[in-house]
XYZ file of C-alpha atoms in Angstrom:
445
model
C -23.434 -5.470 -64.321
C -27.037 -6.146 -63.615
C -27.915 -7.542 -60.216
C -31.396 -9.099 -59.931
C -32.920 -10.108 -56.588
C -36.019 -11.696 -58.008
C -38.120 -12.562 -54.960
C -38.835 -9.085 -53.679
C -36.336 -6.759 -55.343
C -35.223 -5.952 -58.846
C -32.449 -3.396 -58.757
C -29.162 -2.441 -60.334
C -25.747 -2.660 -58.712
C -23.640 -0.805 -61.242
C -22.272 2.613 -60.340
C -22.951 3.639 -63.937
C -26.544 2.427 -63.930
C -28.925 4.655 -65.864
C -32.149 3.064 -64.632
C -33.484 0.871 -61.859
C -36.680 -0.847 -60.775
C -37.000 -1.866 -57.114
C -39.940 -3.829 -55.680
C -40.246 -3.149 -51.937
C -42.344 -4.864 -49.291
C -43.939 -2.058 -47.254
C -46.261 -3.891 -44.831
C -48.836 -1.166 -45.411
C -51.681 -0.412 -47.771
C -52.925 -0.190 -50.295
C -51.131 -3.321 -51.619
C -48.290 -4.145 -49.226
C -45.728 -3.428 -51.966
C -44.331 -0.391 -53.740
C -42.259 -0.144 -56.892
C -39.573 2.514 -57.300
C -38.544 3.562 -60.807
C -35.416 5.613 -61.495
C -34.279 6.730 -64.929
C -31.495 9.111 -65.995
C -31.889 11.242 -69.096
C -30.490 14.783 -69.019
C -32.172 15.797 -72.280
C -35.730 14.771 -71.323
C -38.349 17.375 -70.477
C -41.011 14.825 -69.528
C -40.950 11.060 -68.891
C -43.944 8.739 -68.651
C -43.849 5.011 -67.959
C -45.772 2.887 -70.441
C -45.018 -0.164 -72.532
C -47.541 -2.352 -70.742
C -48.400 -0.675 -67.438
C -52.151 -0.206 -67.192
C -54.678 1.608 -65.057
C -56.899 -0.581 -62.863
C -60.580 -1.494 -62.866
C -62.877 -3.786 -60.877
C -65.566 -6.359 -61.604
C -68.393 -3.896 -60.964
C -67.306 -1.414 -63.646
C -65.977 -3.710 -66.379
C -67.589 -5.097 -69.524
C -66.180 -6.348 -72.802
C -66.215 -2.757 -74.066
C -65.697 -0.508 -71.040
C -63.830 -0.345 -67.751
C -62.895 1.986 -64.891
C -59.583 3.857 -64.880
C -58.249 3.722 -61.318
C -54.873 5.090 -60.316
C -52.838 2.332 -58.572
C -52.559 4.615 -55.535
C -56.333 4.139 -55.172
C -56.114 0.326 -55.337
C -58.700 -1.719 -53.452
C -58.701 -5.526 -52.989
C -60.149 -7.172 -56.091
C -58.962 -4.479 -58.504
C -57.211 -5.781 -61.630
C -55.937 -4.427 -64.921
C -57.124 -4.905 -68.487
C -55.583 -3.497 -71.650
C -58.543 -2.003 -73.498
C -61.116 0.768 -73.253
C -61.386 4.483 -73.898
C -60.533 6.754 -70.983
C -62.773 9.638 -69.968
C -62.036 13.174 -71.102
C -59.541 14.778 -68.786
C -58.073 11.454 -67.651
C -54.425 11.834 -66.606
C -51.987 8.971 -67.099
C -50.908 8.005 -63.557
C -47.392 6.746 -64.370
C -45.574 10.077 -64.782
C -42.051 10.503 -63.459
C -40.822 13.503 -61.481
C -37.507 15.222 -62.158
C -35.089 15.352 -59.223
C -32.533 17.445 -61.143
C -29.307 16.452 -62.885
C -31.313 14.294 -65.311
C -32.675 11.967 -62.613
C -36.352 10.992 -63.004
C -38.240 9.035 -60.327
C -41.660 7.519 -59.733
C -43.022 5.360 -56.909
C -46.320 3.510 -56.951
C -48.071 0.710 -55.094
C -48.902 -2.300 -57.267
C -50.687 -5.572 -56.491
C -49.497 -9.049 -57.366
C -48.838 -9.673 -61.047
C -46.623 -9.235 -64.070
C -45.881 -5.729 -65.312
C -44.125 -4.775 -68.517
C -42.834 -1.263 -69.007
C -40.711 1.130 -71.031
C -39.815 4.790 -70.622
C -41.691 7.253 -72.827
C -39.525 10.325 -73.301
C -41.049 13.724 -74.099
C -44.408 12.001 -74.521
C -47.787 13.709 -74.181
C -49.920 10.577 -73.586
C -48.704 6.991 -73.291
C -50.821 5.435 -76.103
C -49.460 8.048 -78.542
C -45.787 7.123 -78.071
C -43.983 4.111 -79.495
C -40.905 2.819 -81.242
C -42.325 4.464 -84.377
C -42.271 7.942 -82.823
C -38.800 7.447 -81.368
C -40.043 8.138 -77.844
C -40.073 4.622 -76.367
C -36.870 3.680 -74.533
C -36.316 0.171 -73.164
C -34.728 0.057 -69.715
C -31.006 -0.136 -70.574
C -30.146 -1.907 -67.332
C -33.010 -4.389 -67.078
C -33.138 -5.540 -70.696
C -35.828 -7.942 -71.907
C -35.281 -11.583 -72.740
C -34.849 -11.614 -76.517
C -33.036 -13.350 -79.358
C -31.580 -10.238 -80.987
C -31.901 -6.585 -80.031
C -35.266 -5.265 -81.135
C -37.165 -8.529 -80.693
C -38.849 -7.085 -77.579
C -39.973 -3.537 -76.788
C -40.511 -3.730 -73.022
C -38.874 -4.993 -69.857
C -40.852 -6.602 -67.049
C -41.002 -7.359 -63.329
C -43.237 -9.420 -61.039
C -44.833 -8.135 -57.806
C -45.643 -10.559 -54.953
C -48.976 -11.038 -53.199
C -49.805 -9.826 -49.689
C -52.997 -11.383 -48.354
C -53.432 -8.661 -45.733
C -53.929 -5.928 -48.316
C -54.842 -7.739 -51.546
C -56.961 -10.617 -50.280
C -60.651 -10.701 -51.130
C -63.406 -13.298 -51.194
C -64.433 -12.215 -54.706
C -61.336 -12.689 -56.863
C -58.103 -14.572 -56.218
C -55.434 -12.473 -57.930
C -52.409 -14.139 -56.316
C -49.722 -14.584 -58.955
C -46.943 -15.808 -56.674
C -46.694 -18.959 -58.784
C -44.829 -16.707 -61.285
C -42.178 -15.664 -58.741
C -38.857 -17.526 -58.784
C -39.059 -21.058 -57.402
C -36.830 -22.131 -54.487
C -33.184 -22.578 -55.412
C -32.530 -26.035 -56.741
C -35.862 -25.988 -58.599
C -35.019 -23.330 -61.177
C -34.609 -24.325 -64.780
C -32.790 -22.393 -67.496
C -34.142 -20.473 -70.454
C -32.292 -19.402 -73.582
C -32.870 -18.441 -77.194
C -32.039 -20.982 -79.886
C -31.546 -20.560 -83.630
C -32.448 -23.431 -85.931
C -32.248 -24.165 -89.638
C -35.467 -23.152 -91.379
C -35.117 -22.689 -95.156
C -36.888 -19.540 -96.313
C -36.832 -17.794 -92.928
C -36.022 -14.086 -93.033
C -35.319 -13.517 -89.313
C -32.982 -13.480 -87.463
C -31.012 -14.413 -90.584
C -31.567 -15.961 -93.993
C -32.732 -19.575 -93.615
C -32.430 -19.319 -89.813
C -35.355 -19.061 -87.418
C -35.521 -19.000 -83.615
C -37.348 -20.223 -80.529
C -37.121 -19.798 -76.775
C -36.108 -22.938 -74.907
C -36.810 -23.830 -71.275
C -34.925 -26.736 -69.700
C -36.091 -27.856 -66.240
C -33.741 -28.085 -63.270
C -31.569 -31.200 -63.515
C -32.091 -31.576 -67.249
C -29.680 -34.116 -68.729
C -28.257 -35.228 -65.388
C -29.890 -38.673 -65.450
C -28.557 -40.783 -68.281
C -31.263 -41.989 -70.642
C -34.054 -39.922 -69.052
C -36.566 -38.579 -71.580
C -38.476 -35.388 -70.816
C -41.992 -34.535 -71.970
C -42.147 -31.648 -74.419
C -44.497 -28.665 -74.515
C -44.635 -26.310 -77.491
C -45.907 -22.926 -76.281
C -46.933 -20.297 -78.835
C -47.181 -16.526 -78.631
C -49.989 -14.525 -80.260
C -50.419 -11.740 -82.795
C -47.770 -8.999 -82.771
C -45.447 -11.133 -80.663
C -42.655 -13.675 -80.924
C -41.141 -16.628 -79.122
C -39.539 -14.439 -76.461
C -42.918 -13.212 -75.170
C -43.744 -16.098 -72.869
C -40.537 -15.597 -70.888
C -40.231 -11.815 -71.085
C -43.899 -10.920 -70.547
C -45.277 -14.086 -68.926
C -42.473 -15.389 -66.673
C -43.014 -18.828 -68.164
C -39.862 -20.318 -66.651
C -40.919 -19.434 -63.099
C -44.408 -20.824 -63.685
C -42.963 -24.084 -65.002
C -40.432 -24.259 -62.154
C -43.222 -23.891 -59.589
C -45.509 -26.389 -61.334
C -42.675 -28.925 -61.258
C -41.564 -28.114 -57.682
C -45.141 -28.522 -56.410
C -45.503 -31.892 -58.150
C -48.261 -30.762 -60.511
C -46.298 -31.879 -63.567
C -43.140 -33.854 -64.164
C -40.055 -31.945 -65.357
C -40.904 -30.705 -68.848
C -38.989 -29.087 -71.704
C -40.699 -26.087 -73.319
C -40.104 -24.828 -76.874
C -41.509 -21.357 -77.613
C -41.409 -20.840 -81.388
C -41.952 -17.654 -83.422
C -44.488 -17.743 -86.250
C -43.677 -14.433 -87.965
C -40.999 -14.115 -90.671
C -41.000 -17.834 -91.460
C -40.585 -16.890 -95.108
C -40.987 -13.924 -97.464
C -44.605 -14.669 -98.402
C -45.627 -11.782 -96.110
C -43.957 -8.455 -95.287
C -41.317 -8.621 -92.565
C -42.758 -8.268 -89.074
C -40.873 -5.820 -86.830
C -41.714 -6.043 -83.133
C -43.444 -2.930 -81.830
C -43.497 -1.147 -85.196
C -47.149 -0.217 -85.559
C -46.589 1.419 -88.934
C -45.352 -1.930 -90.246
C -48.710 -3.668 -89.636
C -47.476 -7.005 -90.939
C -50.388 -9.360 -91.654
C -50.760 -12.545 -89.648
C -49.656 -15.802 -91.252
C -52.491 -18.300 -91.445
C -52.563 -21.093 -88.896
C -52.288 -23.794 -91.556
C -49.240 -22.059 -93.066
C -47.557 -21.970 -89.649
C -48.411 -25.603 -88.930
C -47.017 -26.798 -92.246
C -43.782 -24.872 -91.714
C -43.335 -26.219 -88.180
C -44.006 -29.763 -89.361
C -41.451 -29.375 -92.119
C -38.648 -27.651 -90.211
C -39.189 -27.012 -86.485
C -40.481 -30.355 -85.238
C -37.814 -32.428 -87.068
C -35.052 -30.083 -85.845
C -36.190 -30.429 -82.234
C -36.412 -34.214 -82.539
C -32.904 -34.410 -83.979
C -31.154 -31.898 -81.740
C -32.805 -32.167 -78.315
C -31.734 -35.698 -77.526
C -33.377 -35.921 -74.115
C -36.942 -35.079 -75.123
C -39.553 -37.744 -75.703
C -40.547 -38.723 -79.217
C -44.060 -40.099 -78.801
C -47.434 -38.274 -78.742
C -48.272 -39.220 -75.143
C -45.563 -36.877 -73.847
C -45.932 -34.053 -76.361
C -48.244 -31.046 -76.014
C -49.021 -27.871 -77.930
C -50.480 -24.740 -76.341
C -50.721 -21.076 -77.191
C -52.437 -17.760 -76.591
C -54.760 -15.798 -78.907
C -53.550 -16.500 -82.476
C -51.350 -19.122 -80.871
C -54.555 -20.592 -79.424
C -55.943 -20.681 -82.935
C -52.721 -22.412 -84.011
C -53.219 -24.918 -81.192
C -56.672 -25.713 -82.558
C -55.088 -26.126 -86.012
C -52.627 -28.613 -84.514
C -55.463 -30.448 -82.781
C -57.386 -30.892 -86.031
C -54.524 -31.371 -88.501
C -51.590 -32.645 -86.441
C -53.764 -34.785 -84.181
C -51.475 -37.791 -84.053
C -48.344 -35.806 -83.185
C -49.629 -34.475 -79.825
C -51.816 -35.854 -77.058
C -52.367 -32.577 -75.161
C -53.613 -29.199 -76.337
C -53.965 -25.959 -74.363
C -55.987 -23.205 -76.044
C -55.606 -19.928 -74.132
C -57.888 -17.095 -75.324
C -58.123 -18.895 -78.675
C -58.821 -16.593 -81.640
C -60.800 -19.288 -83.421
C -63.855 -19.060 -85.649
C -66.165 -21.349 -87.585
C -66.221 -23.905 -89.060
C -65.416 -26.070 -86.062
C -65.194 -29.832 -85.855
C -68.420 -31.625 -86.732
C -69.659 -35.181 -87.198
C -67.928 -35.524 -90.563
C -64.618 -34.273 -89.109
C -64.829 -36.686 -86.218
C -65.755 -39.611 -88.478
C -62.693 -38.921 -90.613
C -60.418 -38.438 -87.583
C -61.727 -40.431 -84.574
C -58.585 -39.630 -82.560
C -60.009 -36.138 -81.983
C -62.254 -37.634 -79.295
C -59.338 -39.064 -77.315
C -57.054 -36.135 -76.506
C -56.342 -33.963 -73.482
C -58.011 -30.634 -74.279
C -57.931 -27.495 -72.128
C -59.781 -24.368 -73.287
C -59.518 -21.117 -71.321
C -60.350 -17.442 -71.785
C -60.978 -14.377 -69.650
C -64.331 -13.181 -68.397
C -63.624 -9.842 -70.137
C -61.774 -11.359 -73.092
C -62.803 -10.257 -76.582
C -62.572 -13.918 -77.664
C -65.082 -14.914 -74.981
C -67.768 -15.792 -77.557
C -65.274 -17.652 -79.734
C -64.195 -19.746 -76.783
C -67.771 -20.618 -75.916
C -68.559 -21.493 -79.546
C -65.564 -23.805 -79.711
C -66.590 -25.509 -76.485
C -70.161 -25.885 -77.754
C -68.922 -27.545 -80.941
C -66.819 -30.015 -78.953
C -69.625 -30.645 -76.490
C -72.073 -31.429 -79.284
C -69.750 -34.270 -80.323
C -69.300 -35.425 -76.714
C -65.570 -34.617 -76.937
C -64.325 -34.151 -73.380
C -62.288 -31.095 -72.333
C -61.414 -29.015 -69.288
C -62.380 -25.351 -69.124
C -61.211 -22.230 -67.303
C -62.776 -18.753 -67.299
C -60.263 -16.381 -65.712
C -62.430 -14.161 -63.450
C -60.277 -11.021 -63.849
C -59.210 -11.802 -67.379
C -59.068 -9.606 -70.434
C -56.891 -10.392 -73.438
C -53.605 -9.835 -71.668
C -50.702 -11.398 -69.849
C -52.264 -11.669 -66.388
C -54.917 -13.867 -68.034
C -52.386 -16.029 -69.867
C -50.227 -16.526 -66.784
C -53.344 -17.766 -64.990
C -54.251 -20.101 -67.836
C -50.776 -21.614 -68.186
C -50.737 -22.270 -64.438
C -54.109 -24.008 -64.401
C -53.317 -25.932 -67.576
C -50.372 -27.402 -65.687
C -52.262 -27.983 -62.441
C -55.357 -29.591 -63.932
C -54.691 -30.895 -67.435
C -51.117 -31.315 -68.645
C -49.884 -34.944 -68.599
C -53.043 -36.032 -66.728
C -54.961 -39.159 -67.850
C -57.620 -38.592 -70.494
C -60.347 -38.533 -71.724
C -61.003 -36.080 -68.922
C -63.895 -36.777 -66.580
C -65.734 -34.881 -63.859
C -63.065 -36.134 -61.435
C -60.054 -34.904 -63.437
C -58.074 -32.377 -61.432
C -60.191 -32.830 -58.301
């Protein structure tokens, strides 16, 4: 049985446990916290930890193309991780486990505040070379990921708290404690839901799936209607990502507990495998290389099957645009823009996180044909080191040229990765979601 102490410790309490991850408060540098990994495999000759763990960099050595490669043991305040770049010759992957005998492998490292996904890479020479395809990636058997069916996710995850004494800096605020579990009594529930979607090829014929977050107290007040947020994943992902890799439920719990938003239901749909028009997408299978469905194809499918199913089966969610929102990351940000332009009247709020958009954008003719575009709650965010940085700016310029109001966020430590998207979901809730619009210079002040 898995025992999770989510504030400061993730560990296992089974005598037969084969793996464990423990987050310990140390009250010493470099970060104030250490993470202990243990993994048992008597046949392994070498074990690395990968699946999402990254080396660190800082703002003085990072561009859109390059970055530093700091070992977490060398962490300094203001360091952060990004997921791109080519390491120098001779670089050694820092997350290598040590054998203690009898098949026990261990590794301990300091880590700063944030979300970390991981998997064990068995008999692997270099982390980027090993995957599900090579048969060397092993998901933690005792801290399994949130997923609909086995194989929908290829990494587990944990969250490390912030310690101002060792991680605080005047340059960058990298405190992610808003993604730690909220106080008891403020924690919602999250589960995976299957729904009827003719043509779907996963998880079963004519059945598709989404992640569902219900806020604390959901359904306890008779007749109460809850606002509804659709939250999309990006390329090479699925509807489990936001919970497994982004700790969405904790972020929502804390937004609600702090009074930033009212209790909100979140639907996290999956846009791959909606039908057989494209090859089947298999999570983590790089040799599969399933092409992305177009944003208009996804929108049309959701309008035909997902949205009606949610309206008919989630009785306590609102059914008017003023309390419906759509948001997403990367390709999901592009999908959000698609919803904004072509499902304008169904939603009043749109959150585009690292949106993978491109021209043509809205123009005078588009606005003349659809005046409602100028009266929506728009939030556009991307990382300072995000490869969609230029796309985000171009989208904002197009909206600005039409005097369409929006709120903006440039994540100061942000690449195209989950630390960026956690930050953007948080600030979307704090500053934009369910707030009066059109936004003004005083919105969110």
